[in-house]
PDB file of C-alpha atoms in Angstrom:
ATOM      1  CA  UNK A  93       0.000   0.000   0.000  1.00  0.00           C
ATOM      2  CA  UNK A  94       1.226   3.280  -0.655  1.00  0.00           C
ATOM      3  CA  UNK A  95      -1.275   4.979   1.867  1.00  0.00           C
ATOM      4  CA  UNK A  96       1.599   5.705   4.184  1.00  0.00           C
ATOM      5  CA  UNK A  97       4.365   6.706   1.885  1.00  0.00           C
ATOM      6  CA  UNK A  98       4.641   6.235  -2.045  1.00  0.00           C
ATOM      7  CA  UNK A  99       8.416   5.571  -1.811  1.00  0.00           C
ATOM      8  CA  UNK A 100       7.526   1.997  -0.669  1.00  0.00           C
ATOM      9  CA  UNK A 101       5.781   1.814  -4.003  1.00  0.00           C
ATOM     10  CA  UNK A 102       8.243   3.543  -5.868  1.00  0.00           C
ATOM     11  CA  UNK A 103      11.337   1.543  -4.706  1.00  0.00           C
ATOM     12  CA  UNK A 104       9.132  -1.581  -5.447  1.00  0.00           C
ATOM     13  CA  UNK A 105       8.734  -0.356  -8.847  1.00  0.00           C
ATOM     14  CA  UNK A 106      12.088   0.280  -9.425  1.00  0.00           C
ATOM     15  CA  UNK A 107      13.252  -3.673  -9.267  1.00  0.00           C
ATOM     16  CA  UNK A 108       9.852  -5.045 -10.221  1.00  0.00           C
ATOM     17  CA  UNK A 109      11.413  -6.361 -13.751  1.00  0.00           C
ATOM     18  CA  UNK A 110      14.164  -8.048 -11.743  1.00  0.00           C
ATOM     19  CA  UNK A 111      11.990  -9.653  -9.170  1.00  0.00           C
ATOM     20  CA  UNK A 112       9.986 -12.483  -8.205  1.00  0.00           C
ATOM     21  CA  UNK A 113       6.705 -10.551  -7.552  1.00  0.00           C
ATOM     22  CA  UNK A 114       4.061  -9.263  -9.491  1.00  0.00           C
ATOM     23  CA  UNK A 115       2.927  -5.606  -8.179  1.00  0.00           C
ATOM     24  CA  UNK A 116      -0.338  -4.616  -8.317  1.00  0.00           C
ATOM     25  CA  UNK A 117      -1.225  -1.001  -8.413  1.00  0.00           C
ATOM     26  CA  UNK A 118      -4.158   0.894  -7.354  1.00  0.00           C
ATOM     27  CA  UNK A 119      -5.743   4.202  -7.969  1.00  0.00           C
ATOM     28  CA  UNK A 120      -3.524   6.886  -6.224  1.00  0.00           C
ATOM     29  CA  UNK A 121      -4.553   8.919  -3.530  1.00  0.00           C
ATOM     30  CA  UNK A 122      -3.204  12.298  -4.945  1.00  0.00           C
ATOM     31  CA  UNK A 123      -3.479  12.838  -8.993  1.00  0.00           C
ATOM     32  CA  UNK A 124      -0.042  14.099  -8.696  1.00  0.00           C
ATOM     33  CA  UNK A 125       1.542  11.146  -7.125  1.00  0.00           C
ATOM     34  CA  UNK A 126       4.966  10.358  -7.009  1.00  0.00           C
ATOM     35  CA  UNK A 127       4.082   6.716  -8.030  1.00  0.00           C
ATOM     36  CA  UNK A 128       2.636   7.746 -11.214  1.00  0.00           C
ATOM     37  CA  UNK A 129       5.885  10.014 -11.530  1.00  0.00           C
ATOM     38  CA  UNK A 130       8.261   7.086 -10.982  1.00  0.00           C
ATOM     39  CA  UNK A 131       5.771   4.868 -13.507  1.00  0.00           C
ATOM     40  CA  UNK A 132       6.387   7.570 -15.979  1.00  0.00           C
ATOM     41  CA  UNK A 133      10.357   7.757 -15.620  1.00  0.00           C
ATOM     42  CA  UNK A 134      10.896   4.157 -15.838  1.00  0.00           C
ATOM     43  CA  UNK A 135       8.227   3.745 -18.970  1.00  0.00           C
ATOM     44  CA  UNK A 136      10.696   6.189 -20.522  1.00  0.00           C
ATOM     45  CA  UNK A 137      14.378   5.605 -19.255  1.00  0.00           C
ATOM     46  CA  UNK A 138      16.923   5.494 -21.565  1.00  0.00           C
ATOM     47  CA  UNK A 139      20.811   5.994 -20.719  1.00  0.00           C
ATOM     48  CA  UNK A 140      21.431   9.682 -21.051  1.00  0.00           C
ATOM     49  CA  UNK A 141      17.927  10.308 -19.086  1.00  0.00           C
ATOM     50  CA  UNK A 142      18.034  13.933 -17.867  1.00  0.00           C
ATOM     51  CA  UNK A 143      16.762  13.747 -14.258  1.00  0.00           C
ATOM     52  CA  UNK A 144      14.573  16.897 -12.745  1.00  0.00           C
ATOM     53  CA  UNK A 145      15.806  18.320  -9.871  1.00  0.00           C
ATOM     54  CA  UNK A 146      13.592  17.936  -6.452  1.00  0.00           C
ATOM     55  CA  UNK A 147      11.678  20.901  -6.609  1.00  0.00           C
ATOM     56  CA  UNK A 148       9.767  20.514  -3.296  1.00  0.00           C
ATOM     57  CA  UNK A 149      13.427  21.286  -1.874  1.00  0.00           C
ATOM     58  CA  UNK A 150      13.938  24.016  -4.712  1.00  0.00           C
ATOM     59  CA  UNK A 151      10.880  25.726  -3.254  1.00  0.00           C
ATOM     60  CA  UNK A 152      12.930  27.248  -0.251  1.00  0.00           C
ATOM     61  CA  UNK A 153      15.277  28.750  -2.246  1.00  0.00           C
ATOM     62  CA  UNK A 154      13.141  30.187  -4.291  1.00  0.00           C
ATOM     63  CA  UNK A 155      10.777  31.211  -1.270  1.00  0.00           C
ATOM     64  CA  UNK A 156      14.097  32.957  -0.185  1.00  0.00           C
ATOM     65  CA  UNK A 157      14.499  34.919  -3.339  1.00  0.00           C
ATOM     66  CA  UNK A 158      10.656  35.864  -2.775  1.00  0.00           C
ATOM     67  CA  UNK A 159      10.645  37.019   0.999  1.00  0.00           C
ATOM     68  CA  UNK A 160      14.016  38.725   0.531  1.00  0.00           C
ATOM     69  CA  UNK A 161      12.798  40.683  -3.142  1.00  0.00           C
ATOM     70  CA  UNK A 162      16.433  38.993  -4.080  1.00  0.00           C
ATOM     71  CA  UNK A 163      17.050  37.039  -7.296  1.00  0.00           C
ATOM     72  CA  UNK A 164      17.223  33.429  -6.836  1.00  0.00           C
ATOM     73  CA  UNK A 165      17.546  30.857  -9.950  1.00  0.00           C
ATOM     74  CA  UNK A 166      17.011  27.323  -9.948  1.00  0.00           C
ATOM     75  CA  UNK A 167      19.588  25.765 -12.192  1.00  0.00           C
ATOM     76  CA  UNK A 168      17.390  23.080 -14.605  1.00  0.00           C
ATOM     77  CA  UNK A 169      13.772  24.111 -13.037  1.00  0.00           C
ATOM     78  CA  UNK A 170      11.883  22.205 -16.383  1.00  0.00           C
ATOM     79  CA  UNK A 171       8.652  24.342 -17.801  1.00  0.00           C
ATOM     80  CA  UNK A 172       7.205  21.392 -17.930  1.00  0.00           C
ATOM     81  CA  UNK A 173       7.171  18.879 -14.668  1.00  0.00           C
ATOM     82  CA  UNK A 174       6.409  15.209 -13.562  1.00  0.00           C
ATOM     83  CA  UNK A 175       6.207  16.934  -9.993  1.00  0.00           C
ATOM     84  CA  UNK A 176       3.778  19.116  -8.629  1.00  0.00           C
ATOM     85  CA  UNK A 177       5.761  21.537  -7.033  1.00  0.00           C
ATOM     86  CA  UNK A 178       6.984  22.121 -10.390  1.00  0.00           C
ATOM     87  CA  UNK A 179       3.906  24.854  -9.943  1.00  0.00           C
ATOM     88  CA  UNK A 180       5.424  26.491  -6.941  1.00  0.00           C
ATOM     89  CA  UNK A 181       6.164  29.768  -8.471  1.00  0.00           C
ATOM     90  CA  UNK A 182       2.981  30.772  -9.603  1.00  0.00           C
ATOM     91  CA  UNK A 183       1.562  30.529  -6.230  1.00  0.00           C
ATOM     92  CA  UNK A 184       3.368  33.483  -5.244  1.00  0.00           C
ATOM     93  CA  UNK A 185       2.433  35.476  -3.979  1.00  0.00           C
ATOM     94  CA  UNK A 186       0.027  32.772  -2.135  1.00  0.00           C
ATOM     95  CA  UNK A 187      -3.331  32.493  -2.982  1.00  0.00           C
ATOM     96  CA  UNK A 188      -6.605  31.993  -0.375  1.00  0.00           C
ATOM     97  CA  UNK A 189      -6.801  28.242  -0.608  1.00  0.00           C
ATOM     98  CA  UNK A 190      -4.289  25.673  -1.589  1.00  0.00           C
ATOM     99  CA  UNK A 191      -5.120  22.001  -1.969  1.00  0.00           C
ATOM    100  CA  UNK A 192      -2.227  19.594  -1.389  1.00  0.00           C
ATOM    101  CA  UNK A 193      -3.727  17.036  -3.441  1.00  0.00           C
ATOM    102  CA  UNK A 194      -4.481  18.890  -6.461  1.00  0.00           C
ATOM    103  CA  UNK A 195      -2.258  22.273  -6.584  1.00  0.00           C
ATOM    104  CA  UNK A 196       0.997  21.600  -4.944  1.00  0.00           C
ATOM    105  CA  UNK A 197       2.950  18.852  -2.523  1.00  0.00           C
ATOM    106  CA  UNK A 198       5.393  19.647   0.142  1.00  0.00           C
ATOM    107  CA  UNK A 199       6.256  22.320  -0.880  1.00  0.00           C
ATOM    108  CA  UNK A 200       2.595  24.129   0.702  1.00  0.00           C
ATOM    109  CA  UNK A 201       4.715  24.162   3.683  1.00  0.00           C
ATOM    110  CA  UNK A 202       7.195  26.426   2.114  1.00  0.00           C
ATOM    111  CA  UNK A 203       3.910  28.559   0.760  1.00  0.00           C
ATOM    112  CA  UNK A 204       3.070  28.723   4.343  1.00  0.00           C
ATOM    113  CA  UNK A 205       6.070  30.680   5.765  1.00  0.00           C
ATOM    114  CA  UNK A 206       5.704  33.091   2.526  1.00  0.00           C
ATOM    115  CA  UNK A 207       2.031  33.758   3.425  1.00  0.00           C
ATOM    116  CA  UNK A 208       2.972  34.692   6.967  1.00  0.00           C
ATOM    117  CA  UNK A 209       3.841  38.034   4.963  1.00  0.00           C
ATOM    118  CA  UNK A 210       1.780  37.729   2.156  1.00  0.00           C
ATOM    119  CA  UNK A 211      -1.904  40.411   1.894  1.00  0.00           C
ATOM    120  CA  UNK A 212      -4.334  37.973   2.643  1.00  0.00           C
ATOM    121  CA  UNK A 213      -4.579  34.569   4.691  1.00  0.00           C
ATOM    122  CA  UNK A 214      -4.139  31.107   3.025  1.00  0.00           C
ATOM    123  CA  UNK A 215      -6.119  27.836   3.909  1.00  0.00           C
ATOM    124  CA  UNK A 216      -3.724  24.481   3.112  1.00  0.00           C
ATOM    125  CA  UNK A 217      -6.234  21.902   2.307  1.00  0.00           C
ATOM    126  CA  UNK A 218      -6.900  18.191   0.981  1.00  0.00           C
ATOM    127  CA  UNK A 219      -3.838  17.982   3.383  1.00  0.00           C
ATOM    128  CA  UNK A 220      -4.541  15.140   5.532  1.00  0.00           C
ATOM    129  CA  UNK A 221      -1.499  13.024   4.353  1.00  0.00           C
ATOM    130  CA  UNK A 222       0.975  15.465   5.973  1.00  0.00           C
ATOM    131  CA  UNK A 223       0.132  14.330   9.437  1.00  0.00           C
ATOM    132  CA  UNK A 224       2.000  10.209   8.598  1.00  0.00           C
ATOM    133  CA  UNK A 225       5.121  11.694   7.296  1.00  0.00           C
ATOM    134  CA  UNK A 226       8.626  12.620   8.956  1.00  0.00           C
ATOM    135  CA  UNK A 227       5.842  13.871  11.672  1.00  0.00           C
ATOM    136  CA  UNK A 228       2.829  15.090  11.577  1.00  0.00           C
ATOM    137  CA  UNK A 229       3.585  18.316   9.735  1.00  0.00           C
ATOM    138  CA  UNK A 230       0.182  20.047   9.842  1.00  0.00           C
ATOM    139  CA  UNK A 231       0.808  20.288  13.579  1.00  0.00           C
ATOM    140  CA  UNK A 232       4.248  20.827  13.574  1.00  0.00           C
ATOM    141  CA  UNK A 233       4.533  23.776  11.725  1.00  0.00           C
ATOM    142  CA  UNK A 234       1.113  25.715  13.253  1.00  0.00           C
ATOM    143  CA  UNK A 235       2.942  24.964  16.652  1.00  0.00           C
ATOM    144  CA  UNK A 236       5.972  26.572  15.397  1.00  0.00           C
ATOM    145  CA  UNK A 237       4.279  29.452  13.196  1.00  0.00           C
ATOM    146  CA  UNK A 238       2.926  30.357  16.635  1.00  0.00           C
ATOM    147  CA  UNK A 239       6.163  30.318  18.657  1.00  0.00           C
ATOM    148  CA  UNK A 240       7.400  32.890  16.342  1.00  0.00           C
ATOM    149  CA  UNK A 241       3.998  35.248  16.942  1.00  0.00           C
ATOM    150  CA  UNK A 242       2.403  34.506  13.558  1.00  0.00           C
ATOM    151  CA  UNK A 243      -1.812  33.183  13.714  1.00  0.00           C
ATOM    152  CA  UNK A 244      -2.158  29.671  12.505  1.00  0.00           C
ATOM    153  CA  UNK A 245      -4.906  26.973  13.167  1.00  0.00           C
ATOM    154  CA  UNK A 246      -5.152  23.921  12.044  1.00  0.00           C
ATOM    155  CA  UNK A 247      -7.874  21.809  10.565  1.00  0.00           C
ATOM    156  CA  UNK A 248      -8.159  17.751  10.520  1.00  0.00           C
ATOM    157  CA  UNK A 249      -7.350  18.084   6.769  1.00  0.00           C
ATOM    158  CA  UNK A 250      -4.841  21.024   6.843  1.00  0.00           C
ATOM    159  CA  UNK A 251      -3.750  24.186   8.442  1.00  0.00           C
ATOM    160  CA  UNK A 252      -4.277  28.549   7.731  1.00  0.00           C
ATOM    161  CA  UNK A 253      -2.104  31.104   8.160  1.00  0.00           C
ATOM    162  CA  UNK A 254      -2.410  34.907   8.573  1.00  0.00           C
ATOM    163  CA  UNK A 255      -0.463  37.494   7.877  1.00  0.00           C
ATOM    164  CA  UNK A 256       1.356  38.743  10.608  1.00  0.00           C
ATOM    165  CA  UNK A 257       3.280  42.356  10.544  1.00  0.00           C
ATOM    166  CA  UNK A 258       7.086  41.830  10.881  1.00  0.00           C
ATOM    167  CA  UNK A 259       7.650  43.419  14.107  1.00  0.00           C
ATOM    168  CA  UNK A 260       5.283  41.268  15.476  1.00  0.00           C
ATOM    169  CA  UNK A 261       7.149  38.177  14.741  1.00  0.00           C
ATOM    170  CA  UNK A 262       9.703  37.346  16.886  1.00  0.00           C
ATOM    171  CA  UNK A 263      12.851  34.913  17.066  1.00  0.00           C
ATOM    172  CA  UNK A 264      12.494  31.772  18.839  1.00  0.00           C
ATOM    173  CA  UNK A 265      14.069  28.446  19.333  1.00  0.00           C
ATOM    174  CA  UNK A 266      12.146  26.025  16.504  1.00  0.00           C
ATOM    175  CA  UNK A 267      11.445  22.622  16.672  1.00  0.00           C
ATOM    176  CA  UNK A 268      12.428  19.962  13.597  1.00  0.00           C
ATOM    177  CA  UNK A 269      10.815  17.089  15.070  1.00  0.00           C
ATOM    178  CA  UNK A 270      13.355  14.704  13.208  1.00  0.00           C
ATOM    179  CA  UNK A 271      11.783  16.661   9.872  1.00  0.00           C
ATOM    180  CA  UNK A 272      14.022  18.368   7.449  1.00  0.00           C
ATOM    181  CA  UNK A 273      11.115  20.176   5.515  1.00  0.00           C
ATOM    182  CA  UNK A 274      10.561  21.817   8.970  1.00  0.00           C
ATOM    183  CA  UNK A 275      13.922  22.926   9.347  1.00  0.00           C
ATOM    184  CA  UNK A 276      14.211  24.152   5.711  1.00  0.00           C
ATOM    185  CA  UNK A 277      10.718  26.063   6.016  1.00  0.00           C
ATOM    186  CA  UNK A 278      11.875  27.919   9.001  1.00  0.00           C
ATOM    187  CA  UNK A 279      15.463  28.783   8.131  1.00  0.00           C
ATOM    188  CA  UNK A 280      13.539  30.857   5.335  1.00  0.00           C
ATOM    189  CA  UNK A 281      11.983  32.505   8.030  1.00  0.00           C
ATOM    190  CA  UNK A 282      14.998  33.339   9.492  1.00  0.00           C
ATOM    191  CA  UNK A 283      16.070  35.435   6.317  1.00  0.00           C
ATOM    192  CA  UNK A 284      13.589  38.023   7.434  1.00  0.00           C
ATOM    193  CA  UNK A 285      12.563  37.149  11.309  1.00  0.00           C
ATOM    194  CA  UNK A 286      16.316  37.930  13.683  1.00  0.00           C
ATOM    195  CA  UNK A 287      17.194  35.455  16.110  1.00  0.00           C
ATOM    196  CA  UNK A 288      15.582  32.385  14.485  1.00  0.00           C
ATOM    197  CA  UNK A 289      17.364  29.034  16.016  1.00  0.00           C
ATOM    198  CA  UNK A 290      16.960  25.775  14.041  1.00  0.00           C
ATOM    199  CA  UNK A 291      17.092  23.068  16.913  1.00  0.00           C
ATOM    200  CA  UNK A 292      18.296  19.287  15.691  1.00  0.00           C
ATOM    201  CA  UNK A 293      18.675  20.498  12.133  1.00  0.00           C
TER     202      UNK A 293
END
């Protein structure tokens, strides 16, 4: 089952024409999923394959170009993507709602930390699947969102965010819970919030 994670899945499919096992897949959970995406590389491998780079961890650099008005470029970031977050940049500057399964992946938590000074609140749905991964990341980062002084509540299915003026954020020791998306998300906020400490990163 990929309920839990779809690497299972996609390290299964990987060595399925070398093994003793037939695989049987199911209907995904997310129309974007990473299954599909590793279906579709391996349908169309061939030795000089070019290979995408992760752009749910490209997102906080470009988040950082955003929140700092700098110029950030991601070296290979394809107009066309197997990935999802391959749509990060046109959600900035963040939009009201977000669905995780249908608009972007991780890489909503990176949105999140850009909406904390973005115009107008945004709503992560469809985002139920973020509480069974490193940890469960729709608490996580509301818990830490607050620590700082921004608003944040969270939802069974996902989390919102308000914006929150700058000198009403404040530095603060954050949490990773054993996550490196948290870590990443918050060491973005510590390009424009002083005195930001990443704990266990």
């Amino acid at each position: 089952s990929a309920k839990r994670s779809s690497q299972f899945a996609s390290a299964l499919l990987l060595i399925v024409d070398k093994a003793q096992f037939e695989l049987q897949l199911s209907e995904p959970d997310e129309p974007y999923s990473y299954v599909d995406m590793t279906c579709k590389m391996a349908n169309t491998f061939r030795h000089d394959y070019l290979i995408e780079p992760d752009l749910s961890s490209a997102s906080y650099f470009m988040a950082a170009g955003y929140l700092t008005t700098g110029h950030v470029e991601i070296a290979g970031w394809p107009l066309t993507s197997l990935q999802v977050d391959g749509k990060f940049p046109h959600f900035l500057p963040s939009p009201l709602t977000v669905s995780r399964s249908r608009d972007l992946g991780d890489s909503v938590l990176t949105l999140a930390i850009c909406a904390v000074f973005g115009a107008q609140p945004l709503r992560v749905t469809d985002a139920a699947r973020l509480r069974e991964q490193e940890t469960d990341r729709i608490s996580a980062m509301v818990k830490e969102l607050r620590r700082v002084g921004a608003v944040a509540d969270e939802t069974p299915d996902g989390f919102t965010v308000w914006p929150t003026k700058l000198e009403e954020l404040r530095g603060a020791d954050i949490e990773t819970y054993n996550d490196h998306r948290m870590a990443m998300c918050f060491s973005v906020l510590g390009l424009k919030v002083p005195g930001i400490r990443i704990k266990n990163p």
